[in-house]
Structures are given as C-alpha cells and as structure tokens.
Amino acid sequence: MSVNRVSYIDGMRRLAASVTIVTTGRAPDRFGLTATAVTSVSADPPTLLACINRDSDSYRPILHHRRFAVNLLRPEHGELASRFGGRFAESGEPRFAAGNWVTGRHGVPVLADALVAFECALETVHDGASHGILLGQVLSVTLNGSGSPLLWFEGDLAQATRLVPAGD
C-alpha cells in the first residue's frame, strides 16, 4: 500500500522543525541554503545529519569543500531564512549580503548571532531519494546565549510561544 503524496506532505507540514542555514565555502565563494531536516546522530563522537536537496546550488560545494556549518536561526532571522530558502532570485555569495557572517574556526561561514552554530567535517553522504543525507563530524559548537529557535510549521515560519519543561 502506497501513501498518497498529498497526504504525506500534509502530514509533514504538521511536523514542526527548527530552521537552519547550512553554509560552506569561503568569501567570495560562499554557498548556503535553508534547511529543516537537521538532527543529532550521536554525542560520541559528536555527529549530526543534514538532508540537502541534490538540485540545490549548495549541494556540490558542500561535497567539494568537505566542511559545512549548521546555523540554528532565531525568530528574528525570518528574512534570512527566506533569502537562503530561495525566495529571492539570488544564489551563492549574494545571499550573504544580509546577516552578520563571520568565518568560523574551521573556515566556514558562521552566522555571528545564530542561536547555535555547529561547524562540521563531512564524513559520509548517503542516498536519500532526491536528497543527500550528509553526516558531519562536529568540530566545534558556538553557543550564543539563550532563546527560542525559529520554527517551520504548517508551511510557514513560526515562533515557539511557550516551551514546556520536560516531564510536564
């Protein structure tokens, strides 16, 4: 029995996800895209995964550079999420005209005021239909204070209005 594509998409729209910008390269040859399919794989060794569409202009540069950053966005980063999500006609370096971008400890673009930034070395790429499933060894973590992440829910950007402590 096969699941109807429309039902699948409708169901996935209800799965709230943190919004990130995955970046690679060095100025003036930087690339980045908005991604919500990012999660932890292991704490020992620190490893995360990011699912990146093979048709994105950032996919091949990530494979080429073998280093990338995952920048967890704050609610005030909505315009950046849209910019790196392709809402504007630009791609590559022009996307970095907005936001406060710095070069991280491992040479990749890091959003200076991201809630957290993970700099990674690309370990493995797996086939995931239209996407590459990238496993990255986390080389450094930059925490920038507290706050709530920007979320993707019901096909739009959202902010968590109330966090419920674990165990409630």
GROMACS .gro file of N, CA and C in nm:
model
  504
    1MET      N    1   0.084  -0.118   0.000
    1MET     CA    2   0.000   0.000   0.000
    1MET      C    3   0.089   0.125   0.000
    2SER      N    4   0.064   0.214  -0.093
    2SER     CA    5   0.143   0.335  -0.105
    2SER      C    6   0.068   0.453  -0.045
    3VAL      N    7   0.144   0.542   0.017
    3VAL     CA    8   0.085   0.662   0.076
    3VAL      C    9   0.069   0.767  -0.034
    4ASN      N   10  -0.043   0.832  -0.034
    4ASN     CA   11  -0.071   0.941  -0.127
    4ASN      C   12   0.026   1.055  -0.099
    5ARG      N   13   0.090   1.110  -0.205
    5ARG     CA   14   0.188   1.217  -0.192
    5ARG      C   15   0.130   1.339  -0.118
    6VAL      N   16   0.009   1.378  -0.151
    6VAL     CA   17  -0.054   1.495  -0.089
    6VAL      C   18  -0.075   1.470   0.060
    7SER      N   19  -0.120   1.351   0.098
    7SER     CA   20  -0.139   1.319   0.240
    7SER      C   21  -0.007   1.324   0.315
    8TYR      N   22   0.097   1.271   0.250
    8TYR     CA   23   0.229   1.273   0.312
    8TYR      C   24   0.274   1.417   0.338
    9ILE      N   25   0.261   1.503   0.237
    9ILE     CA   26   0.302   1.643   0.251
    9ILE      C   27   0.219   1.712   0.359
   10ASP      N   28   0.089   1.689   0.359
   10ASP     CA   29   0.002   1.749   0.462
   10ASP      C   30   0.044   1.704   0.602
   11GLY      N   31   0.079   1.578   0.616
   11GLY     CA   32   0.124   1.529   0.746
   11GLY      C   33   0.256   1.589   0.787
   12MET      N   34   0.350   1.600   0.694
   12MET     CA   35   0.481   1.655   0.726
   12MET      C   36   0.475   1.803   0.761
   13ARG      N   37   0.377   1.875   0.707
   13ARG     CA   38   0.361   2.017   0.741
   13ARG      C   39   0.332   2.035   0.890
   14ARG      N   40   0.280   1.932   0.954
   14ARG     CA   41   0.247   1.940   1.096
   14ARG      C   42   0.364   1.901   1.186
   15LEU      N   43   0.473   1.858   1.125
   15LEU     CA   44   0.592   1.820   1.199
   15LEU      C   45   0.680   1.944   1.214
   16ALA      N   46   0.670   2.012   1.328
   16ALA     CA   47   0.748   2.134   1.350
   16ALA      C   48   0.896   2.101   1.346
   17ALA      N   49   0.974   2.190   1.284
   17ALA     CA   50   1.118   2.169   1.271
   17ALA      C   51   1.191   2.300   1.293
   18SER      N   52   1.309   2.291   1.352
   18SER     CA   53   1.395   2.408   1.365
   18SER      C   54   1.444   2.449   1.228
   19VAL      N   55   1.461   2.579   1.209
   19VAL     CA   56   1.508   2.632   1.082
   19VAL      C   57   1.657   2.663   1.094
   20THR      N   58   1.735   2.612   1.000
   20THR     CA   59   1.879   2.636   0.999
   20THR      C   60   1.921   2.689   0.863
   21ILE      N   61   2.040   2.747   0.860
   21ILE     CA   62   2.106   2.777   0.733
   21ILE      C   63   2.235   2.696   0.733
   22VAL      N   64   2.249   2.612   0.632
   22VAL     CA   65   2.369   2.530   0.615
   22VAL      C   66   2.458   2.605   0.516
   23THR      N   67   2.584   2.627   0.556
   23THR     CA   68   2.676   2.708   0.477
   23THR      C   69   2.807   2.633   0.450
   24THR      N   70   2.875   2.678   0.344
   24THR     CA   71   3.006   2.622   0.309
   24THR      C   72   3.082   2.724   0.227
   25GLY      N   73   3.211   2.698   0.205
   25GLY     CA   74   3.294   2.782   0.120
   25GLY      C   75   3.358   2.897   0.196
   26ARG      N   76   3.429   2.979   0.121
   26ARG     CA   77   3.497   3.098   0.175
   26ARG      C   78   3.467   3.216   0.084
   27ALA      N   79   3.456   3.335   0.144
   27ALA     CA   80   3.431   3.456   0.064
   27ALA      C   81   3.545   3.472  -0.036
   28PRO      N   82   3.516   3.505  -0.158
   28PRO     CA   83   3.387   3.543  -0.215
   28PRO      C   84   3.314   3.428  -0.283
   29ASP      N   85   3.336   3.307  -0.236
   29ASP     CA   86   3.277   3.189  -0.299
   29ASP      C   87   3.202   3.105  -0.194
   30ARG      N   88   3.106   3.171  -0.126
   30ARG     CA   89   3.028   3.103  -0.022
   30ARG      C   90   2.893   3.060  -0.077
   31PHE      N   91   2.841   2.954  -0.018
   31PHE     CA   92   2.711   2.900  -0.054
   31PHE      C   93   2.634   2.868   0.072
   32GLY      N   94   2.503   2.874   0.063
   32GLY     CA   95   2.421   2.839   0.178
   32GLY      C   96   2.276   2.820   0.138
   33LEU      N   97   2.205   2.744   0.221
   33LEU     CA   98   2.064   2.719   0.197
   33LEU      C   99   1.992   2.698   0.329
   34THR      N  100   1.864   2.725   0.328
   34THR     CA  101   1.780   2.700   0.444
   34THR      C  102   1.745   2.552   0.448
   35ALA      N  103   1.757   2.494   0.568
   35ALA     CA  104   1.728   2.351   0.584
   35ALA      C  105   1.656   2.327   0.716
   36THR      N  106   1.559   2.237   0.713
   36THR     CA  107   1.489   2.197   0.835
   36THR      C  108   1.515   2.052   0.871
   37ALA      N  109   1.570   1.976   0.778
   37ALA     CA  110   1.597   1.834   0.803
   37ALA      C  111   1.740   1.819   0.856
   38VAL      N  112   1.758   1.859   0.982
   38VAL     CA  113   1.887   1.853   1.050
   38VAL      C  114   1.860   1.793   1.188
   39THR      N  115   1.943   1.698   1.229
   39THR     CA  116   1.924   1.638   1.361
   39THR      C  117   2.053   1.576   1.411
   40SER      N  118   2.056   1.548   1.539
   40SER     CA  119   2.169   1.480   1.601
   40SER      C  120   2.169   1.333   1.563
   41VAL      N  121   2.288   1.278   1.543
   41VAL     CA  122   2.304   1.135   1.519
   41VAL      C  123   2.365   1.071   1.643
   42SER      N  124   2.468   1.135   1.699
   42SER     CA  125   2.541   1.076   1.811
   42SER      C  126   2.613   1.186   1.888
   43ALA      N  127   2.626   1.166   2.020
   43ALA     CA  128   2.706   1.256   2.102
   43ALA      C  129   2.849   1.204   2.118
   44ASP      N  130   2.870   1.077   2.083
   44ASP     CA  131   3.003   1.017   2.100
   44ASP      C  132   3.035   0.928   1.981
   45PRO      N  133   3.101   0.976   1.878
   45PRO     CA  134   3.152   1.113   1.865
   45PRO      C  135   3.041   1.208   1.821
   46PRO      N  136   3.055   1.337   1.850
   46PRO     CA  137   2.953   1.433   1.810
   46PRO      C  138   2.932   1.432   1.658
   47THR      N  139   2.812   1.393   1.616
   47THR     CA  140   2.780   1.379   1.474
   47THR      C  141   2.638   1.427   1.451
   48LEU      N  142   2.617   1.499   1.342
   48LEU     CA  143   2.481   1.538   1.304
   48LEU      C  144   2.457   1.502   1.159
   49LEU      N  145   2.331   1.509   1.119
   49LEU     CA  146   2.299   1.485   0.979
   49LEU      C  147   2.217   1.601   0.927
   50ALA      N  148   2.236   1.627   0.800
   50ALA     CA  149   2.158   1.729   0.730
   50ALA      C  150   2.118   1.670   0.595
   51CYS      N  151   1.990   1.681   0.563
   51CYS     CA  152   1.940   1.633   0.435
   51CYS      C  153   1.934   1.752   0.339
   52ILE      N  154   2.009   1.742   0.230
   52ILE     CA  155   2.022   1.852   0.135
   52ILE      C  156   1.978   1.806  -0.003
   53ASN      N  157   1.889   1.883  -0.064
   53ASN     CA  158   1.841   1.851  -0.198
   53ASN      C  159   1.958   1.857  -0.296
   54ARG      N  160   1.973   1.752  -0.375
   54ARG     CA  161   2.083   1.746  -0.471
   54ARG      C  162   2.075   1.854  -0.578
   55ASP      N  163   1.956   1.909  -0.601
   55ASP     CA  164   1.939   2.014  -0.702
   55ASP      C  165   1.972   2.153  -0.649
   56SER      N  166   1.998   2.167  -0.519
   56SER     CA  167   2.029   2.300  -0.465
   56SER      C  168   2.168   2.344  -0.513
   57ASP      N  169   2.186   2.474  -0.522
   57ASP     CA  170   2.316   2.526  -0.567
   57ASP      C  171   2.424   2.507  -0.461
   58SER      N  172   2.389   2.465  -0.341
   58SER     CA  173   2.486   2.447  -0.233
   58SER      C  174   2.533   2.303  -0.218
   59TYR      N  175   2.462   2.209  -0.277
   59TYR     CA  176   2.493   2.067  -0.255
   59TYR      C  177   2.635   2.031  -0.301
   60ARG      N  178   2.667   2.059  -0.426
   60ARG     CA  179   2.800   2.025  -0.478
   60ARG      C  180   2.912   2.101  -0.406
   61PRO      N  181   2.895   2.230  -0.375
   61PRO     CA  182   3.001   2.298  -0.299
   61PRO      C  183   3.026   2.235  -0.161
   62ILE      N  184   2.922   2.187  -0.095
   62ILE     CA  185   2.942   2.119   0.034
   62ILE      C  186   3.027   1.994   0.012
   63LEU      N  187   2.996   1.918  -0.091
   63LEU     CA  188   3.075   1.798  -0.119
   63LEU      C  189   3.219   1.833  -0.155
   64HIS      N  190   3.237   1.943  -0.227
   64HIS     CA  191   3.370   1.985  -0.269
   64HIS      C  192   3.454   2.033  -0.150
   65HIS      N  193   3.397   2.119  -0.067
   65HIS     CA  194   3.472   2.178   0.045
   65HIS      C  195   3.490   2.083   0.163
   66ARG      N  196   3.397   1.986   0.176
   66ARG     CA  197   3.404   1.886   0.283
   66ARG      C  198   3.392   1.945   0.424
   67ARG      N  199   3.355   2.071   0.433
   67ARG     CA  200   3.329   2.138   0.561
   67ARG      C  201   3.200   2.217   0.544
   68PHE      N  202   3.120   2.221   0.651
   68PHE     CA  203   2.998   2.300   0.647
   68PHE      C  204   2.960   2.342   0.788
   69ALA      N  205   2.875   2.443   0.797
   69ALA     CA  206   2.822   2.487   0.925
   69ALA      C  207   2.670   2.476   0.921
   70VAL      N  208   2.614   2.441   1.036
   70VAL     CA  209   2.470   2.442   1.055
   70VAL      C  210   2.441   2.553   1.155
   71ASN      N  211   2.372   2.657   1.110
   71ASN     CA  212   2.342   2.775   1.191
   71ASN      C  213   2.195   2.773   1.230
   72LEU      N  214   2.168   2.754   1.359
   72LEU     CA  215   2.030   2.749   1.408
   72LEU      C  216   1.978   2.892   1.423
   73LEU      N  217   1.868   2.921   1.353
   73LEU     CA  218   1.815   3.057   1.347
   73LEU      C  219   1.726   3.090   1.466
   74ARG      N  220   1.721   3.219   1.494
   74ARG     CA  221   1.631   3.277   1.596
   74ARG      C  222   1.507   3.332   1.524
   75PRO      N  223   1.399   3.360   1.598
   75PRO     CA  224   1.279   3.415   1.534
   75PRO      C  225   1.305   3.542   1.452
   76GLU      N  226   1.399   3.624   1.494
   76GLU     CA  227   1.426   3.748   1.419
   76GLU      C  228   1.501   3.724   1.288
   77HIS      N  229   1.538   3.601   1.258
   77HIS     CA  230   1.609   3.567   1.135
   77HIS      C  231   1.516   3.523   1.021
   78GLY      N  232   1.389   3.556   1.030
   78GLY     CA  233   1.293   3.513   0.928
   78GLY      C  234   1.331   3.555   0.787
   79GLU      N  235   1.378   3.679   0.770
   79GLU     CA  236   1.416   3.726   0.636
   79GLU      C  237   1.536   3.648   0.583
   80LEU      N  238   1.632   3.615   0.671
   80LEU     CA  239   1.746   3.534   0.628
   80LEU      C  240   1.701   3.396   0.583
   81ALA      N  241   1.608   3.337   0.659
   81ALA     CA  242   1.555   3.205   0.622
   81ALA      C  243   1.493   3.210   0.483
   82SER      N  244   1.418   3.315   0.456
   82SER     CA  245   1.356   3.330   0.324
   82SER      C  246   1.460   3.352   0.215
   83ARG      N  247   1.558   3.435   0.243
   83ARG     CA  248   1.664   3.465   0.146
   83ARG      C  249   1.740   3.337   0.109
   84PHE      N  250   1.783   3.260   0.210
   84PHE     CA  251   1.859   3.139   0.183
   84PHE      C  252   1.769   3.024   0.138
   85GLY      N  253   1.639   3.041   0.155
   85GLY     CA  254   1.544   2.942   0.107
   85GLY      C  255   1.506   2.961  -0.038
   86GLY      N  256   1.561   3.063  -0.103
   86GLY     CA  257   1.538   3.084  -0.244
   86GLY      C  258   1.424   3.180  -0.277
   87ARG      N  259   1.373   3.250  -0.178
   87ARG     CA  260   1.261   3.342  -0.203
   87ARG      C  261   1.302   3.453  -0.300
   88PHE      N  262   1.428   3.493  -0.293
   88PHE     CA  263   1.480   3.595  -0.384
   88PHE      C  264   1.554   3.524  -0.497
   89ALA      N  265   1.580   3.592  -0.604
   89ALA     CA  266   1.640   3.529  -0.722
   89ALA      C  267   1.790   3.502  -0.705
   90GLU      N  268   1.850   3.548  -0.598
   90GLU     CA  269   1.994   3.534  -0.581
   90GLU      C  270   2.034   3.394  -0.533
   91SER      N  271   2.159   3.360  -0.557
   91SER     CA  272   2.215   3.236  -0.503
   91SER      C  273   2.363   3.259  -0.477
   92GLY      N  274   2.428   3.166  -0.410
   92GLY     CA  275   2.570   3.179  -0.382
   92GLY      C  276   2.603   3.299  -0.296
   93GLU      N  277   2.712   3.366  -0.328
   93GLU     CA  278   2.765   3.476  -0.247
   93GLU      C  279   2.666   3.590  -0.221
   94PRO      N  280   2.581   3.632  -0.317
   94PRO     CA  281   2.488   3.742  -0.290
   94PRO      C  282   2.394   3.718  -0.171
   95ARG      N  283   2.366   3.594  -0.137
   95ARG     CA  284   2.280   3.567  -0.022
   95ARG      C  285   2.342   3.617   0.108
   96PHE      N  286   2.473   3.626   0.113
   96PHE     CA  287   2.543   3.664   0.235
   96PHE      C  288   2.546   3.816   0.256
   97ALA      N  289   2.483   3.893   0.167
   97ALA     CA  290   2.478   4.038   0.182
   97ALA      C  291   2.396   4.078   0.305
   98ALA      N  292   2.306   3.992   0.347
   98ALA     CA  293   2.226   4.016   0.468
   98ALA      C  294   2.278   3.926   0.579
   99GLY      N  295   2.268   3.974   0.701
   99GLY     CA  296   2.314   3.896   0.816
   99GLY      C  297   2.458   3.929   0.852
  100ASN      N  298   2.496   3.893   0.973
  100ASN     CA  299   2.631   3.918   1.022
  100ASN      C  300   2.711   3.789   1.014
  101TRP      N  301   2.778   3.769   0.901
  101TRP     CA  302   2.852   3.646   0.874
  101TRP      C  303   2.999   3.663   0.907
  102VAL      N  304   3.054   3.565   0.976
  102VAL     CA  305   3.196   3.562   1.010
  102VAL      C  306   3.252   3.428   0.963
  103THR      N  307   3.385   3.420   0.955
  103THR     CA  308   3.449   3.294   0.923
  103THR      C  309   3.470   3.219   1.053
  104GLY      N  310   3.417   3.099   1.061
  104GLY     CA  311   3.428   3.019   1.181
  104GLY      C  312   3.569   2.964   1.201
  105ARG      N  313   3.590   2.899   1.313
  105ARG     CA  314   3.721   2.842   1.348
  105ARG      C  315   3.771   2.743   1.244
  106HIS      N  316   3.680   2.682   1.171
  106HIS     CA  317   3.717   2.579   1.073
  106HIS      C  318   3.696   2.625   0.930
  107GLY      N  319   3.689   2.758   0.912
  107GLY     CA  320   3.692   2.816   0.779
  107GLY      C  321   3.560   2.828   0.705
  108VAL      N  322   3.448   2.796   0.769
  108VAL     CA  323   3.319   2.804   0.701
  108VAL      C  324   3.240   2.925   0.751
  109PRO      N  325   3.145   2.975   0.670
  109PRO     CA  326   3.065   3.089   0.712
  109PRO      C  327   2.975   3.053   0.830
  110VAL      N  328   2.980   3.138   0.933
  110VAL     CA  329   2.900   3.119   1.054
  110VAL      C  330   2.821   3.247   1.078
  111LEU      N  331   2.694   3.234   1.108
  111LEU     CA  332   2.610   3.348   1.141
  111LEU      C  333   2.643   3.389   1.285
  112ALA      N  334   2.698   3.510   1.302
  112ALA     CA  335   2.750   3.554   1.432
  112ALA      C  336   2.646   3.550   1.543
  113ASP      N  337   2.519   3.576   1.511
  113ASP     CA  338   2.416   3.578   1.615
  113ASP      C  339   2.319   3.461   1.606
  114ALA      N  340   2.364   3.352   1.543
  114ALA     CA  341   2.282   3.230   1.542
  114ALA      C  342   2.263   3.182   1.687
  115LEU      N  343   2.154   3.116   1.714
  115LEU     CA  344   2.132   3.061   1.848
  115LEU      C  345   2.244   2.963   1.882
  116VAL      N  346   2.283   2.884   1.784
  116VAL     CA  347   2.399   2.795   1.795
  116VAL      C  348   2.450   2.768   1.654
  117ALA      N  349   2.581   2.751   1.643
  117ALA     CA  350   2.641   2.716   1.513
  117ALA      C  351   2.728   2.593   1.534
  118PHE      N  352   2.708   2.494   1.449
  118PHE     CA  353   2.787   2.371   1.450
  118PHE      C  354   2.876   2.371   1.326
  119GLU      N  355   3.007   2.367   1.344
  119GLU     CA  356   3.097   2.354   1.230
  119GLU      C  357   3.132   2.207   1.217
  120CYS      N  358   3.123   2.155   1.096
  120CYS     CA  359   3.134   2.011   1.072
  120CYS      C  360   3.230   1.977   0.960
  121ALA      N  361   3.289   1.859   0.971
  121ALA     CA  362   3.364   1.797   0.862
  121ALA      C  363   3.274   1.690   0.803
  122LEU      N  364   3.258   1.694   0.671
  122LEU     CA  365   3.173   1.596   0.603
  122LEU      C  366   3.237   1.458   0.614
  123GLU      N  367   3.163   1.365   0.674
  123GLU     CA  368   3.212   1.228   0.692
  123GLU      C  369   3.163   1.135   0.581
  124THR      N  370   3.031   1.136   0.562
  124THR     CA  371   2.968   1.041   0.471
  124THR      C  372   2.846   1.105   0.406
  125VAL      N  373   2.816   1.063   0.283
  125VAL     CA  374   2.694   1.105   0.215
  125VAL      C  375   2.619   0.979   0.176
  126HIS      N  376   2.492   0.973   0.213
  126HIS     CA  377   2.406   0.860   0.179
  126HIS      C  378   2.298   0.906   0.081
  127ASP      N  379   2.248   0.813   0.002
  127ASP     CA  380   2.140   0.840  -0.091
  127ASP      C  381   2.009   0.847  -0.016
  128GLY      N  382   1.934   0.954  -0.036
  128GLY     CA  383   1.802   0.970   0.024
  128GLY      C  384   1.703   1.019  -0.078
  129ALA      N  385   1.684   0.943  -0.185
  129ALA     CA  386   1.593   0.980  -0.295
  129ALA      C  387   1.642   1.110  -0.357
  130SER      N  388   1.566   1.220  -0.346
  130SER     CA  389   1.606   1.347  -0.407
  130SER      C  390   1.713   1.421  -0.328
  131HIS      N  391   1.745   1.370  -0.209
  131HIS     CA  392   1.837   1.439  -0.120
  131HIS      C  393   1.961   1.356  -0.091
  132GLY      N  394   2.068   1.426  -0.057
  132GLY     CA  395   2.185   1.363   0.000
  132GLY      C  396   2.174   1.374   0.151
  133ILE      N  397   2.197   1.265   0.220
  133ILE     CA  398   2.196   1.265   0.367
  133ILE      C  399   2.341   1.278   0.410
  134LEU      N  400   2.376   1.396   0.458
  134LEU     CA  401   2.513   1.427   0.493
  134LEU      C  402   2.536   1.401   0.642
  135LEU      N  403   2.635   1.319   0.673
  135LEU     CA  404   2.676   1.300   0.811
  135LEU      C  405   2.799   1.386   0.834
  136GLY      N  406   2.793   1.471   0.935
  136GLY     CA  407   2.903   1.560   0.965
  136GLY      C  408   2.957   1.538   1.104
  137GLN      N  409   3.090   1.523   1.114
  137GLN     CA  410   3.154   1.518   1.245
  137GLN      C  411   3.160   1.661   1.295
  138VAL      N  412   3.106   1.687   1.413
  138VAL     CA  413   3.102   1.822   1.467
  138VAL      C  414   3.241   1.857   1.520
  139LEU      N  415   3.299   1.963   1.464
  139LEU     CA  416   3.433   2.007   1.503
  139LEU      C  417   3.429   2.114   1.611
  140SER      N  418   3.324   2.196   1.610
  140SER     CA  419   3.308   2.298   1.713
  140SER      C  420   3.161   2.338   1.723
  141VAL      N  421   3.126   2.387   1.841
  141VAL     CA  422   2.991   2.434   1.870
  141VAL      C  423   3.004   2.574   1.929
  142THR      N  424   2.932   2.671   1.871
  142THR     CA  425   2.932   2.806   1.923
  142THR      C  426   2.791   2.837   1.973
  143LEU      N  427   2.778   2.854   2.104
  143LEU     CA  428   2.650   2.888   2.166
  143LEU      C  429   2.643   3.039   2.184
  144ASN      N  430   2.532   3.098   2.147
  144ASN     CA  431   2.515   3.243   2.156
  144ASN      C  432   2.396   3.278   2.243
  145GLY      N  433   2.409   3.255   2.373
  145GLY     CA  434   2.303   3.291   2.466
  145GLY      C  435   2.186   3.196   2.458
  146SER      N  436   2.077   3.239   2.517
  146SER     CA  437   1.958   3.155   2.520
  146SER      C  438   1.853   3.214   2.426
  147GLY      N  439   1.741   3.147   2.418
  147GLY     CA  440   1.631   3.193   2.334
  147GLY      C  441   1.563   3.076   2.267
  148SER      N  442   1.463   3.105   2.191
  148SER     CA  443   1.388   3.004   2.119
  148SER      C  444   1.433   3.000   1.974
  149PRO      N  445   1.425   2.884   1.911
  149PRO     CA  446   1.461   2.876   1.769
  149PRO      C  447   1.345   2.920   1.680
  150LEU      N  448   1.381   2.960   1.559
  150LEU     CA  449   1.282   2.982   1.454
  150LEU      C  450   1.234   2.844   1.410
  151LEU      N  451   1.104   2.830   1.391
  151LEU     CA  452   1.046   2.701   1.354
  151LEU      C  453   0.981   2.709   1.216
  152TRP      N  454   0.968   2.592   1.153
  152TRP     CA  455   0.890   2.575   1.030
  152TRP      C  456   0.773   2.488   1.066
  153PHE      N  457   0.650   2.540   1.048
  153PHE     CA  458   0.531   2.466   1.086
  153PHE      C  459   0.415   2.509   0.996
  154GLU      N  460   0.340   2.412   0.946
  154GLU     CA  461   0.225   2.439   0.861
  154GLU      C  462   0.262   2.522   0.738
  155GLY      N  463   0.383   2.500   0.685
  155GLY     CA  464   0.424   2.567   0.564
  155GLY      C  465   0.465   2.712   0.582
  156ASP      N  466   0.498   2.751   0.707
  156ASP     CA  467   0.536   2.889   0.731
  156ASP      C  468   0.634   2.897   0.847
  157LEU      N  469   0.701   3.011   0.858
  157LEU     CA  470   0.791   3.034   0.970
  157LEU      C  471   0.708   3.061   1.095
  158ALA      N  472   0.755   3.011   1.208
  158ALA     CA  473   0.680   3.026   1.332
  158ALA      C  474   0.777   3.042   1.448
  159GLN      N  475   0.722   3.093   1.558
  159GLN     CA  476   0.800   3.107   1.680
  159GLN      C  477   0.732   3.028   1.791
  160ALA      N  478   0.811   2.956   1.868
  160ALA     CA  479   0.754   2.885   1.982
  160ALA      C  480   0.706   2.989   2.081
  161THR      N  481   0.581   2.981   2.121
  161THR     CA  482   0.528   3.079   2.214
  161THR      C  483   0.542   3.035   2.358
  162ARG      N  484   0.553   2.907   2.380
  162ARG     CA  485   0.567   2.856   2.517
  162ARG      C  486   0.642   2.725   2.512
  163LEU      N  487   0.753   2.721   2.581
  163LEU     CA  488   0.828   2.597   2.590
  163LEU      C  489   0.782   2.523   2.714
  164VAL      N  490   0.755   2.396   2.703
  164VAL     CA  491   0.708   2.314   2.813
  164VAL      C  492   0.827   2.235   2.868
  165PRO      N  493   0.859   2.250   2.995
  165PRO     CA  494   0.972   2.175   3.051
  165PRO      C  495   0.949   2.025   3.037
  166ALA      N  496   1.057   1.953   3.013
  166ALA     CA  497   1.049   1.806   3.004
  166ALA      C  498   0.989   1.752   3.131
  167GLY      N  499   0.902   1.656   3.117
  167GLY     CA  500   0.839   1.594   3.232
  167GLY      C  501   0.703   1.651   3.268
  168ASP      N  502   0.663   1.762   3.203
  168ASP     CA  503   0.530   1.820   3.230
  168ASP      C  504   0.424   1.749   3.148
   0.00000   0.00000   0.00000
